[in-house]
Amino acid sequence: MLEIVSGILGILGFLISVVNLYFFFLARKKKLSICIKQFRVNTDYADMLTVYIRFDNLSEMPISITQIRLIVDGKYYDVFPCPMIAVEWKSSDNGKILHDYAIATHTDTINLNPLESAYKYLAFQIPRGSVSVDEKSLTFEICTNRGKKVQKSRSEERRVGKECIALC
């Protein structure tokens, strides 16, 4: 009788270990959601594509986004290495400027703690005329410290139906 109980407990312990191992690797899985809020093409100096984007780390481990590239016609464009003004506005009272605000584009690694989100402006220098103002799709390649690089696209259909691109 003691041998049967110890055999059942051994099998039960093995099953619990397998389940724990499965959930351990499931928790370590990269769960990154990317939402492109808006983008625009600035033609003042060269064609600069500015993207306002949200990154959500949905996993229980930190993620660092080390590189983001825009893919246009099979060519890869890295994030522009110098910060530039993405948004600028002024507040005034009776014609007197009280505050001058500016938000610059992000150029460094994006570090996300577990269950954290971050909004960033990114700029890409692209050839003139390669992306139009009313572009229907954008393709990005995202490299992180956890796993291989992932390519994801954002098309007009996704913008209407579901605004987020999920990278899981």
Short mmCIF file of C-alpha atoms in Angstrom, two decimals:
data_model
loop_
_atom_site.label_atom_id
_atom_site.label_comp_id
_atom_site.label_asym_id
_atom_site.label_seq_id
_atom_site.Cartn_x
_atom_site.Cartn_y
_atom_site.Cartn_z
CA MET A 1 0.00 0.00 0.00
CA LEU A 2 2.86 2.39 0.84
CA GLU A 3 4.44 1.66 -2.55
CA ILE A 4 1.23 2.62 -4.37
CA VAL A 5 0.91 5.90 -2.46
CA SER A 6 4.58 6.80 -3.07
CA GLY A 7 4.20 5.89 -6.77
CA ILE A 8 1.13 8.12 -7.10
CA LEU A 9 2.90 10.97 -5.27
CA GLY A 10 5.95 10.54 -7.55
CA ILE A 11 3.80 10.73 -10.70
CA LEU A 12 1.91 13.73 -9.28
CA GLY A 13 5.19 15.48 -8.45
CA PHE A 14 6.47 14.84 -11.98
CA LEU A 15 3.28 16.30 -13.52
CA ILE A 16 3.51 19.40 -11.31
CA SER A 17 7.15 19.86 -12.37
CA VAL A 18 6.22 19.63 -16.05
CA VAL A 19 3.39 22.16 -15.60
CA ASN A 20 5.71 24.55 -13.71
CA LEU A 21 8.35 24.24 -16.42
CA TYR A 22 5.74 24.99 -19.11
CA PHE A 23 4.49 28.11 -17.29
CA PHE A 24 8.07 29.23 -16.60
CA PHE A 25 8.84 29.31 -20.33
CA LEU A 26 5.43 30.80 -21.10
CA ALA A 27 6.14 33.68 -18.68
CA ARG A 28 9.53 34.26 -20.35
CA LYS A 29 7.94 34.49 -23.78
CA LYS A 30 8.25 37.84 -25.49
CA LYS A 31 4.85 39.53 -25.42
CA LEU A 32 5.25 42.93 -27.04
CA SER A 33 2.37 44.96 -28.40
CA ILE A 34 3.05 47.86 -30.75
CA CYS A 35 0.45 50.50 -31.57
CA ILE A 36 1.19 53.07 -34.26
CA LYS A 37 -0.84 56.10 -33.30
CA GLN A 38 0.04 58.37 -36.22
CA PHE A 39 2.68 59.07 -38.81
CA ARG A 40 3.52 61.93 -41.13
CA VAL A 41 6.02 62.76 -43.83
CA ASN A 42 7.99 65.99 -43.32
CA THR A 43 9.49 67.37 -46.55
CA ASP A 44 11.19 70.49 -45.15
CA TYR A 45 14.83 69.30 -45.32
CA ALA A 46 14.73 65.75 -46.62
CA ASP A 47 11.91 63.27 -46.48
CA MET A 48 11.62 62.43 -42.79
CA LEU A 49 8.92 60.02 -41.68
CA THR A 50 7.91 60.71 -38.09
CA VAL A 51 6.00 57.93 -36.31
CA TYR A 52 4.21 58.24 -32.96
CA ILE A 53 4.23 54.75 -31.53
CA ARG A 54 3.33 52.95 -28.30
CA PHE A 55 5.17 49.90 -26.99
CA ASP A 56 3.50 47.63 -24.39
CA ASN A 57 5.51 44.96 -22.57
CA LEU A 58 2.87 42.39 -21.63
CA SER A 59 5.30 39.82 -20.28
CA GLU A 60 6.67 39.36 -16.78
CA MET A 61 10.27 39.97 -17.88
CA PRO A 62 11.91 43.23 -19.01
CA ILE A 63 12.40 43.82 -22.75
CA SER A 64 14.87 46.13 -24.47
CA ILE A 65 14.09 47.19 -28.01
CA THR A 66 17.56 47.56 -29.48
CA GLN A 67 16.78 48.44 -33.08
CA ILE A 68 13.77 49.52 -35.14
CA ARG A 69 13.96 49.66 -38.91
CA LEU A 70 11.48 50.81 -41.51
CA ILE A 71 11.28 48.64 -44.63
CA VAL A 72 10.35 50.47 -47.85
CA ASP A 73 10.61 48.69 -51.22
CA GLY A 74 12.94 46.06 -49.76
CA LYS A 75 15.38 48.63 -48.32
CA TYR A 76 15.98 49.05 -44.59
CA TYR A 77 16.07 52.47 -42.89
CA ASP A 78 17.25 52.78 -39.30
CA VAL A 79 15.90 55.31 -36.83
CA PHE A 80 17.46 58.70 -37.57
CA PRO A 81 20.47 58.96 -35.19
CA CYS A 82 20.03 62.63 -34.24
CA PRO A 83 17.08 63.85 -32.17
CA MET A 84 14.83 66.25 -34.05
CA ILE A 85 11.75 68.18 -33.06
CA ALA A 86 8.67 66.00 -33.57
CA VAL A 87 6.07 68.26 -31.97
CA GLU A 88 6.32 71.89 -30.95
CA TRP A 89 3.74 74.26 -29.46
CA LYS A 90 3.60 77.49 -27.52
CA SER A 91 1.27 78.78 -24.87
CA SER A 92 0.60 82.50 -24.76
CA ASP A 93 -1.43 85.04 -22.89
CA ASN A 94 -2.48 88.23 -24.70
CA GLY A 95 0.23 87.72 -27.31
CA LYS A 96 2.99 87.16 -24.75
CA ILE A 97 4.59 83.72 -25.00
CA LEU A 98 4.54 82.04 -21.60
CA HIS A 99 5.92 78.59 -22.46
CA ASP A 100 7.57 77.04 -25.48
CA TYR A 101 7.23 73.22 -25.60
CA ALA A 102 9.06 70.78 -27.86
CA ILE A 103 9.19 66.99 -27.97
CA ALA A 104 12.16 65.39 -29.69
CA THR A 105 12.33 62.04 -31.44
CA HIS A 106 13.80 59.05 -29.61
CA THR A 107 17.15 57.63 -30.75
CA ASP A 108 18.35 55.26 -27.98
CA THR A 109 17.44 51.76 -26.85
CA ILE A 110 13.91 51.51 -25.46
CA ASN A 111 13.88 49.67 -22.12
CA LEU A 112 10.53 48.37 -20.87
CA ASN A 113 10.05 46.90 -17.42
CA PRO A 114 7.49 44.11 -16.94
CA LEU A 115 3.93 45.23 -17.72
CA GLU A 116 5.09 48.72 -18.75
CA SER A 117 4.20 50.94 -21.72
CA ALA A 118 6.08 53.73 -23.44
CA TYR A 119 5.06 56.29 -26.07
CA LYS A 120 7.83 57.43 -28.41
CA TYR A 121 8.32 59.57 -31.48
CA LEU A 122 10.66 57.95 -34.02
CA ALA A 123 12.09 59.55 -37.16
CA PHE A 124 13.30 57.78 -40.30
CA GLN A 125 15.13 59.51 -43.15
CA ILE A 126 13.75 58.05 -46.36
CA PRO A 127 14.24 58.80 -50.07
CA ARG A 128 12.03 61.57 -51.42
CA GLY A 129 8.70 60.22 -52.64
CA SER A 130 9.10 56.67 -51.28
CA VAL A 131 6.33 57.10 -48.66
CA SER A 132 3.32 59.27 -49.38
CA VAL A 133 1.33 61.29 -46.88
CA ASP A 134 -1.66 58.96 -47.27
CA GLU A 135 0.35 55.72 -47.14
CA LYS A 136 -1.79 52.65 -46.46
CA SER A 137 0.85 50.35 -44.94
CA LEU A 138 4.16 50.53 -43.11
CA THR A 139 6.48 47.60 -42.38
CA PHE A 140 8.86 47.61 -39.41
CA GLU A 141 11.59 45.25 -38.28
CA ILE A 142 11.98 45.22 -34.50
CA CYS A 143 15.00 43.71 -32.73
CA THR A 144 14.91 42.99 -29.00
CA ASN A 145 17.23 41.47 -26.44
CA ARG A 146 14.88 38.47 -26.13
CA GLY A 147 14.61 36.48 -29.32
CA LYS A 148 15.12 37.03 -33.00
CA LYS A 149 14.03 40.04 -35.01
CA VAL A 150 10.40 40.32 -36.03
CA GLN A 151 8.87 42.00 -39.06
CA LYS A 152 5.39 43.42 -38.71
CA SER A 153 3.25 45.53 -40.98
CA ARG A 154 0.53 48.01 -40.31
CA SER A 155 -2.05 48.27 -43.03
CA GLU A 156 -5.16 50.35 -43.49
CA GLU A 157 -7.41 47.40 -42.62
CA ARG A 158 -5.71 46.99 -39.25
CA ARG A 159 -5.98 50.70 -38.56
CA VAL A 160 -9.76 50.56 -38.97
CA GLY A 161 -10.40 47.24 -37.24
CA LYS A 162 -7.71 46.91 -34.59
CA GLU A 163 -5.25 49.69 -34.01
CA CYS A 164 -2.49 47.60 -32.45
CA ILE A 165 0.07 45.33 -34.05
CA ALA A 166 0.77 42.46 -31.69
CA LEU A 167 4.25 40.96 -31.64
CA CYS A 168 3.99 37.82 -29.54
#
